[in-house]
Amino acid sequence: MSTTPSSDSLTSLTRPAAPVVAAPMAGGPSTWQLAAAVSAAGGLGFLAGGMRAVEQLVQDVASARKATAQPVGVNLFVPETANTAIPAERSAPGSPARRRRAAEVAAYRSSLLAEAARLGMDPAELPAADTLDPDATDGWDAKLDAAESGRWPLVTFTFGLPAPEVFDRLHASGSVLGVTVTTAAEATRALDHGADLLSVQGPESGGHRSVHDPAADPGTTALADLLAEVRAAVGPSVPLFAAGGIMHADAVRAVLSAGAAAAQCGTAFLRAEEAGTSTLQRTALEQAAAGTHFAHPDGSARTALTRAYSGRWARGLENRFMREHSDAPAAYPEVNSLTKALRAAATAAGDAESVSLWAGVGAARARPAPAEQILTGLLGDSPQ
Ligand SMILES: Cc1cc2nc3c(=O)[nH]c(=O)nc-3n(C[C@H](O)[C@H](O)[C@H](O)COP(=O)(O)O)c2cc1C
């Protein structure tokens, strides 16, 4: 059974003075500078450990620690090999499910050859289908080792639910542990395994949905209702971060009055000066804000869910690639590896129609500013 962290450390980490969490955003946006700036300003900053080499992540943790005495969280992707939400028969090597999945990935690869040609790439730059490994771990063991030996104060898991032993191990080295959940059932199981806090992710969210079973369709219950369902399922004392479409002070106040410990905002920080968001994505967000592209006639951003880029459902600004590859299989991380070179080539070519532009439904409200100013705006201390 997990040792629970002291209530002091739980409270100080999960109830930051400024009740806003800068969501971990893998793939570039979450820099240590962004995490440190938000924590230093009284919020809670996060480093994104997904798709980041462990050496770089350890360096990020050290840089953030040097920049601020305030704690910064670290988020990790749970690989399929460590995800207890996946039935064993589906993940057994050589099983019918695995063979079907490999065939779907190979077919998807074939359908992407035209994309490679369009970008002037050699088709050999797309990895061969039989080199794509569903059991790739993204350095999971090394990252847990680093969390343990570095005594990281706050670690959250997304994309699945690790075994109770993982919670026991990191609790023993002093970490407070969180899990991203998208349903009340996931929330209950996460607590059973040892989670201290939950990040409740609504369908409005930008980036990947953290549905624990990747074969399941992501839920559609709006954040406000989902928050109420999770609260009813887990009781009054579990700290909840509320995530999804929170772009202004009224929305922060709404989740706090519904009992959340903090609002977890990703898209609101995508245009922060300290963020590592690509120029291509910054321009796309600017266009969405101006209503000139990626926008509905009413001025809201045009976003959609897709598996086309990664093999897992994620929300981003809706573009051609998403529309033309709505048949992508449920196969993360293979599809993510498959499209990596395509995404890099599209970025280099400035082609915003062929690259993932992860953002939530509130994308048109993201503004360029220093992170501290964005935080202040979310707290209602100045117009956002
Ligand atoms: C670009 C981007 C990358 C993201 N990467 C991660 C991640 O690495 N880990 C994670 O737990 N959540 C990730 N998320 C989801 C956020 O944690 C959060 O649920 C979401 O941003 C909330 O919705 P919002 O974007 O509308 O604020 C990402 C979101 C975005 C926009």
Coordinates of C-alpha atoms and ligand atoms in Angstrom, one line a residue:
M1 CA 0.0 0.0 0.0
S2 CA 1.3 3.5 -0.9
T3 CA 2.6 5.7 1.9
T4 CA 0.7 9.0 1.6
P5 CA 2.9 12.1 1.4
S6 CA 2.6 14.5 4.3
S7 CA -0.5 16.7 4.1
D8 CA 1.7 19.8 4.2
S9 CA 3.5 18.8 1.0
L10 CA 0.3 17.7 -0.6
T11 CA -1.4 21.0 0.2
S12 CA 1.5 23.2 -0.8
L13 CA 1.9 21.5 -4.1
T14 CA -1.7 21.1 -5.1
R15 CA -3.0 24.4 -3.8
P16 CA -0.6 26.9 -5.3
A17 CA -0.9 30.5 -4.0
A18 CA -2.1 31.4 -7.5
P19 CA -4.5 28.6 -8.3
V20 CA -3.4 28.1 -11.9
V21 CA -1.3 25.2 -13.3
A22 CA 0.6 25.7 -16.5
A23 CA -0.2 22.4 -18.1
P24 CA 2.7 20.2 -19.2
M25 CA 2.9 20.5 -23.0
A26 CA 5.2 17.9 -24.7
G27 CA 6.7 18.4 -28.1
G28 CA 8.2 21.8 -27.5
P29 CA 5.9 24.3 -25.7
S30 CA 6.8 23.4 -22.1
T31 CA 10.3 24.8 -21.5
W32 CA 11.9 25.0 -18.1
Q33 CA 11.8 28.7 -18.5
L34 CA 8.0 28.6 -18.8
A35 CA 7.6 26.2 -15.9
A36 CA 9.9 28.3 -13.7
A37 CA 8.3 31.6 -14.6
V38 CA 4.8 30.3 -13.7
S39 CA 6.0 28.7 -10.4
A40 CA 8.0 31.8 -9.5
A41 CA 4.9 33.9 -10.0
G42 CA 2.9 31.8 -7.5
G43 CA 1.2 29.3 -9.9
L44 CA 2.4 25.8 -10.6
G45 CA 4.6 25.2 -13.6
F46 CA 5.2 21.9 -15.3
L47 CA 7.8 20.2 -17.3
A48 CA 6.7 17.8 -20.0
G49 CA 8.6 14.5 -19.8
G50 CA 6.8 12.9 -22.7
M51 CA 8.9 12.4 -25.9
R52 CA 11.9 14.0 -24.1
A53 CA 15.1 12.2 -23.6
V54 CA 15.7 11.5 -19.9
E55 CA 19.1 13.4 -19.9
Q56 CA 17.3 16.5 -21.2
L57 CA 14.5 16.1 -18.7
V58 CA 16.9 15.8 -15.8
Q59 CA 18.7 18.9 -17.1
D60 CA 15.3 20.8 -17.4
V61 CA 14.6 19.9 -13.7
A62 CA 18.0 21.2 -12.7
S63 CA 17.5 24.4 -14.7
A64 CA 14.1 25.1 -13.2
R65 CA 15.4 24.4 -9.7
K66 CA 18.1 26.9 -10.3
A67 CA 15.7 29.5 -11.6
T68 CA 13.2 29.3 -8.8
A69 CA 12.9 27.9 -5.3
Q70 CA 9.3 27.1 -5.9
P71 CA 8.4 23.5 -6.9
V72 CA 7.8 22.6 -10.5
G73 CA 5.9 19.4 -11.5
V74 CA 7.1 16.8 -14.0
N75 CA 4.6 14.9 -16.2
L76 CA 5.3 11.5 -17.8
F77 CA 3.6 9.6 -20.5
V78 CA 2.7 6.1 -19.4
P79 CA 3.8 3.6 -22.1
E80 CA 1.5 0.7 -23.0
T81 CA 4.0 -1.7 -21.3
A82 CA 3.3 0.0 -17.9
N83 CA -0.4 0.9 -18.5
T84 CA -2.6 -1.3 -16.3
A85 CA -5.7 -0.2 -18.2
I86 CA -4.9 -2.3 -21.3
P87 CA -6.2 -5.9 -21.2
A88 CA -3.3 -8.4 -21.3
E89 CA -4.7 -10.2 -24.3
R90 CA -4.5 -7.1 -26.3
S91 CA -0.9 -6.3 -25.6
A92 CA 0.5 -9.8 -25.9
P93 CA 3.1 -9.9 -28.6
G94 CA 1.9 -12.0 -31.5
S95 CA -1.7 -11.8 -30.4
P96 CA -4.5 -11.4 -33.0
A97 CA -5.0 -7.8 -31.7
R98 CA -1.3 -7.0 -32.1
R99 CA -1.2 -8.6 -35.6
R100 CA -4.3 -6.5 -36.7
R101 CA -2.7 -3.4 -35.3
A102 CA 0.6 -4.0 -37.2
A103 CA -1.4 -4.5 -40.4
E104 CA -3.3 -1.2 -39.8
V105 CA 0.0 0.6 -39.2
A106 CA 1.5 -0.8 -42.4
A107 CA -1.6 0.3 -44.4
Y108 CA -1.5 3.7 -42.8
R109 CA 2.2 4.0 -43.7
S110 CA 1.3 3.3 -47.4
S111 CA -1.3 6.0 -47.3
L112 CA 1.3 8.5 -46.1
L113 CA 3.7 8.0 -49.0
A114 CA 1.8 10.6 -51.0
E115 CA 2.3 13.0 -48.1
A116 CA 6.1 12.3 -48.2
A117 CA 6.1 13.0 -51.9
R118 CA 4.1 16.2 -51.5
L119 CA 6.8 17.4 -49.1
G120 CA 9.6 16.4 -51.4
M121 CA 10.8 13.7 -49.0
D122 CA 12.5 10.4 -49.9
P123 CA 9.8 7.7 -48.9
A124 CA 12.6 5.9 -47.1
E125 CA 12.5 8.8 -44.5
L126 CA 9.3 7.2 -43.2
P127 CA 10.3 4.4 -40.9
A128 CA 9.6 0.9 -42.2
A129 CA 6.4 -0.5 -40.7
D130 CA 8.1 -3.5 -39.1
T131 CA 10.5 -1.1 -37.1
L132 CA 7.6 0.6 -35.4
D133 CA 7.3 -0.8 -31.9
P134 CA 4.0 -0.6 -29.9
D135 CA 6.0 -1.4 -26.8
A136 CA 8.4 1.5 -27.1
T137 CA 8.6 3.0 -23.6
D138 CA 9.9 6.6 -24.2
G139 CA 12.5 5.9 -21.5
W140 CA 10.0 5.1 -18.8
D141 CA 12.3 3.1 -16.5
A142 CA 15.1 5.7 -16.7
K143 CA 12.6 8.5 -16.0
L144 CA 11.2 6.7 -13.0
D145 CA 14.8 6.2 -11.8
A146 CA 15.5 9.9 -12.3
A147 CA 12.3 10.9 -10.4
E148 CA 13.3 8.6 -7.5
S149 CA 16.9 9.6 -7.3
G150 CA 16.2 13.3 -7.9
R151 CA 13.3 13.2 -5.4
W152 CA 11.1 15.2 -7.8
P153 CA 8.4 16.8 -5.6
L154 CA 5.5 16.3 -8.0
V155 CA 5.1 13.8 -10.8
T156 CA 2.0 13.3 -12.8
F157 CA 1.1 10.5 -15.2
T158 CA -0.8 10.8 -18.4
F159 CA -2.0 8.3 -21.1
G160 CA -2.7 5.6 -18.6
L161 CA -2.5 4.2 -15.1
P162 CA 0.7 2.6 -13.8
A163 CA 0.7 -0.2 -11.3
P164 CA 0.4 0.5 -7.6
E165 CA 4.1 -0.5 -7.2
V166 CA 5.1 2.6 -9.2
F167 CA 3.1 4.8 -6.9
D168 CA 4.7 3.0 -3.8
R169 CA 8.2 3.5 -5.2
L170 CA 7.9 7.2 -5.9
H171 CA 6.0 7.9 -2.7
A172 CA 8.9 6.3 -0.8
S173 CA 11.2 8.8 -2.3
G174 CA 8.9 11.7 -1.4
S175 CA 7.0 12.5 -4.5
V176 CA 3.4 13.7 -4.6
L177 CA 1.7 11.8 -7.5
G178 CA -1.0 12.7 -9.9
V179 CA -2.9 11.1 -12.7
T180 CA -4.8 12.7 -15.6
V181 CA -8.3 11.2 -15.8
T182 CA -11.1 11.7 -18.3
T183 CA -13.9 9.7 -16.6
A184 CA -15.1 9.1 -13.0
A185 CA -14.2 5.4 -13.4
E186 CA -10.6 6.3 -14.3
A187 CA -10.5 8.6 -11.3
T188 CA -11.6 5.9 -8.8
R189 CA -9.0 3.4 -10.2
A190 CA -6.2 6.0 -10.0
L191 CA -6.9 6.6 -6.3
D192 CA -7.0 2.9 -5.7
H193 CA -3.5 2.6 -7.2
G194 CA -2.2 5.4 -5.0
A195 CA -2.8 8.8 -6.8
D196 CA -2.7 11.8 -4.4
L197 CA -4.3 14.2 -6.9
L198 CA -6.1 14.1 -10.2
S199 CA -6.0 16.3 -13.3
V200 CA -9.5 16.1 -14.6
Q201 CA -9.3 16.6 -18.4
G202 CA -12.5 17.6 -20.2
P203 CA -13.1 17.2 -24.0
E204 CA -12.4 20.9 -24.6
S205 CA -8.7 20.3 -23.9
G206 CA -5.9 20.9 -26.4
G207 CA -3.4 18.1 -27.1
H208 CA -3.8 14.4 -26.4
R209 CA -6.8 13.1 -24.4
S210 CA -5.5 11.0 -21.6
V211 CA -8.0 8.2 -22.0
H212 CA -6.5 5.3 -20.1
D213 CA -7.5 2.6 -22.5
P214 CA -6.3 4.0 -25.9
A215 CA -8.8 1.8 -27.8
A216 CA -11.7 3.6 -26.0
D217 CA -13.4 6.6 -27.5
P218 CA -12.7 9.8 -25.6
G219 CA -15.5 11.0 -23.4
T220 CA -17.7 14.0 -24.4
T221 CA -18.9 15.1 -21.0
A222 CA -18.1 18.8 -20.7
L223 CA -15.5 19.8 -18.1
A224 CA -18.0 21.3 -15.6
D225 CA -20.1 18.1 -15.6
L226 CA -17.1 15.8 -15.6
L227 CA -15.6 17.7 -12.6
A228 CA -18.9 17.2 -10.7
E229 CA -19.0 13.5 -11.6
V230 CA -15.3 13.0 -10.5
R231 CA -15.9 14.9 -7.3
A232 CA -18.9 12.7 -6.5
A233 CA -16.9 9.6 -7.2
V234 CA -13.8 10.5 -5.2
G235 CA -15.2 12.4 -2.3
P236 CA -14.5 15.9 -1.0
S237 CA -10.8 15.8 0.0
V238 CA -8.9 14.7 -3.2
P239 CA -7.3 17.7 -4.9
L240 CA -8.5 18.1 -8.5
F241 CA -6.9 20.2 -11.2
A242 CA -9.5 21.1 -13.8
A243 CA -8.4 21.2 -17.5
G244 CA -10.0 22.0 -20.8
G245 CA -10.7 25.3 -22.5
I246 CA -10.0 27.5 -19.5
M247 CA -8.8 30.8 -21.1
H248 CA -10.0 33.6 -18.8
A249 CA -10.6 34.6 -15.2
D250 CA -14.3 33.8 -15.2
A251 CA -13.6 30.2 -16.3
V252 CA -10.9 29.9 -13.6
R253 CA -13.3 31.1 -11.0
A254 CA -16.0 28.7 -12.2
V255 CA -13.8 25.6 -11.7
L256 CA -12.6 26.9 -8.3
S257 CA -16.1 27.4 -7.1
A258 CA -16.9 23.9 -8.4
G259 CA -14.3 22.6 -6.0
A260 CA -11.2 22.4 -8.1
A261 CA -7.9 23.1 -6.3
A262 CA -6.6 24.8 -9.4
A263 CA -7.3 25.4 -13.1
Q264 CA -4.9 23.6 -15.4
C265 CA -4.3 25.7 -18.5
G266 CA -2.4 24.6 -21.6
T267 CA -3.5 26.6 -24.6
A268 CA -3.6 29.9 -22.7
F269 CA 0.2 29.5 -22.3
L270 CA 1.0 28.4 -25.9
R271 CA 1.9 32.0 -26.9
A272 CA 3.8 32.8 -23.7
E273 CA 7.2 34.4 -24.5
E274 CA 8.9 31.6 -22.5
A275 CA 7.1 28.8 -24.3
G276 CA 8.9 26.7 -26.9
T277 CA 5.9 26.8 -29.3
S278 CA 7.1 26.7 -32.9
T279 CA 6.8 29.9 -35.0
L280 CA 4.4 28.0 -37.3
Q281 CA 2.1 27.2 -34.5
R282 CA 2.3 30.8 -33.1
T283 CA 1.4 32.1 -36.5
A284 CA -1.6 29.7 -36.7
L285 CA -2.8 30.8 -33.3
E286 CA -2.5 34.4 -34.2
Q287 CA -4.5 33.7 -37.3
A288 CA -7.2 31.9 -35.2
A289 CA -7.3 34.9 -32.9
A290 CA -7.7 37.3 -35.8
G291 CA -10.3 35.0 -37.4
T292 CA -8.4 34.8 -40.6
H293 CA -7.7 31.1 -40.6
F294 CA -8.5 28.1 -38.3
A295 CA -11.6 30.0 -37.2
H296 CA -15.4 29.6 -37.3
P297 CA -17.4 32.5 -38.6
D298 CA -18.3 33.4 -35.0
G299 CA -14.6 34.0 -34.2
S300 CA -14.0 30.8 -32.2
A301 CA -11.1 28.6 -33.2
R302 CA -11.8 25.7 -35.5
T303 CA -10.4 22.7 -33.7
A304 CA -11.0 19.0 -34.0
L305 CA -10.0 15.6 -32.5
T306 CA -7.7 13.5 -34.6
R307 CA -5.6 10.4 -34.5
A308 CA -3.9 11.2 -37.8
Y309 CA -0.6 12.5 -36.3
S310 CA 0.0 10.2 -33.4
G311 CA -2.4 7.3 -33.3
R312 CA -4.0 8.7 -30.1
W313 CA -6.9 11.1 -30.0
A314 CA -5.8 14.7 -29.7
R315 CA -7.3 18.1 -30.2
G316 CA -5.7 20.7 -32.5
L317 CA -6.4 23.4 -35.0
E318 CA -8.2 21.6 -37.8
N319 CA -6.1 21.3 -40.9
R320 CA -5.9 19.4 -44.2
F321 CA -3.9 16.5 -42.9
M322 CA -6.4 15.8 -40.2
R323 CA -9.3 15.9 -42.6
E324 CA -7.6 13.6 -45.2
H325 CA -6.4 11.0 -42.7
S326 CA -9.4 10.5 -40.5
D327 CA -8.9 6.8 -41.0
A328 CA -5.7 6.7 -38.9
P329 CA -5.5 3.6 -36.6
A330 CA -5.4 3.6 -32.8
A331 CA -1.7 2.9 -32.6
Y332 CA 0.4 5.2 -30.4
P333 CA 3.4 5.4 -30.4
E334 CA 3.8 3.8 -33.9
V335 CA 1.8 6.4 -35.8
N336 CA 3.6 9.2 -33.8
S337 CA 7.0 7.8 -34.9
L338 CA 5.7 7.3 -38.5
T339 CA 4.7 10.9 -38.9
K340 CA 7.7 12.4 -37.1
A341 CA 9.7 13.1 -40.2
L342 CA 6.6 14.3 -42.1
R343 CA 5.9 16.8 -39.3
A344 CA 9.5 18.0 -39.2
A345 CA 9.5 18.5 -43.0
A346 CA 6.2 20.3 -42.9
T347 CA 7.4 22.6 -40.2
A348 CA 10.6 23.3 -42.1
A349 CA 8.5 24.1 -45.2
G350 CA 6.1 26.4 -43.2
D351 CA 3.2 24.1 -44.1
A352 CA 0.6 24.6 -41.4
E353 CA -1.8 22.2 -43.2
S354 CA 0.4 19.2 -42.6
V355 CA 1.6 19.4 -39.0
S356 CA 0.0 18.9 -35.7
L357 CA -1.1 22.2 -34.1
W358 CA -2.4 21.0 -30.7
A359 CA -4.7 23.5 -29.1
G360 CA -8.0 23.5 -27.2
V361 CA -11.4 24.9 -28.1
G362 CA -10.4 28.3 -26.6
A363 CA -7.4 28.7 -28.9
A364 CA -8.6 32.0 -30.4
R365 CA -8.2 33.6 -27.0
A366 CA -4.5 32.7 -26.5
R367 CA -2.5 35.9 -26.4
P368 CA 1.3 36.6 -26.7
A369 CA 2.7 37.8 -23.4
P370 CA 5.2 37.0 -20.7
A371 CA 3.9 34.0 -18.7
E372 CA 3.5 36.0 -15.5
Q373 CA 1.2 38.4 -17.3
I374 CA -0.9 35.5 -18.7
L375 CA -1.1 34.1 -15.2
T376 CA -2.2 37.4 -13.8
G377 CA -4.9 37.6 -16.5
L378 CA -6.2 34.2 -15.6
L379 CA -6.5 35.3 -12.0
G380 CA -8.5 38.3 -13.1
D381 CA -6.0 40.9 -11.8
S382 CA -5.9 42.6 -15.2
P383 CA -7.9 42.2 -18.5
Q384 CA -6.9 39.1 -20.4
Ligands
LIG1 C1 0.4 21.6 -27.1 C2 -0.1 20.8 -26.0 C3 0.7 19.7 -25.5 C4 0.2 19.0 -24.4 N1 1.0 18.0 -23.9 C5 0.7 17.4 -22.8 C6 1.6 16.5 -22.1 O1 2.7 16.4 -22.5 N2 1.1 15.9 -20.9 C7 -0.1 16.1 -20.4 O2 -0.4 15.6 -19.4 N3 -1.0 16.9 -21.1 C8 -0.6 17.6 -22.2 N4 -1.5 18.4 -22.8 C9 -2.9 18.6 -22.2 C10 -2.9 19.5 -21.0 O3 -2.3 18.9 -19.9 C11 -4.3 20.0 -20.7 O4 -5.1 18.9 -20.4 C12 -4.9 20.9 -21.7 O5 -4.0 21.8 -22.3 C13 -6.0 21.6 -21.1 O6 -6.8 22.2 -22.1 P1 -6.5 23.7 -22.8 O7 -5.4 23.4 -23.7 O8 -7.7 24.0 -23.5 O9 -6.1 24.6 -21.6 C14 -1.1 19.2 -23.9 C15 -1.9 20.3 -24.4 C16 -1.4 21.0 -25.4 C17 -2.2 22.2 -25.9

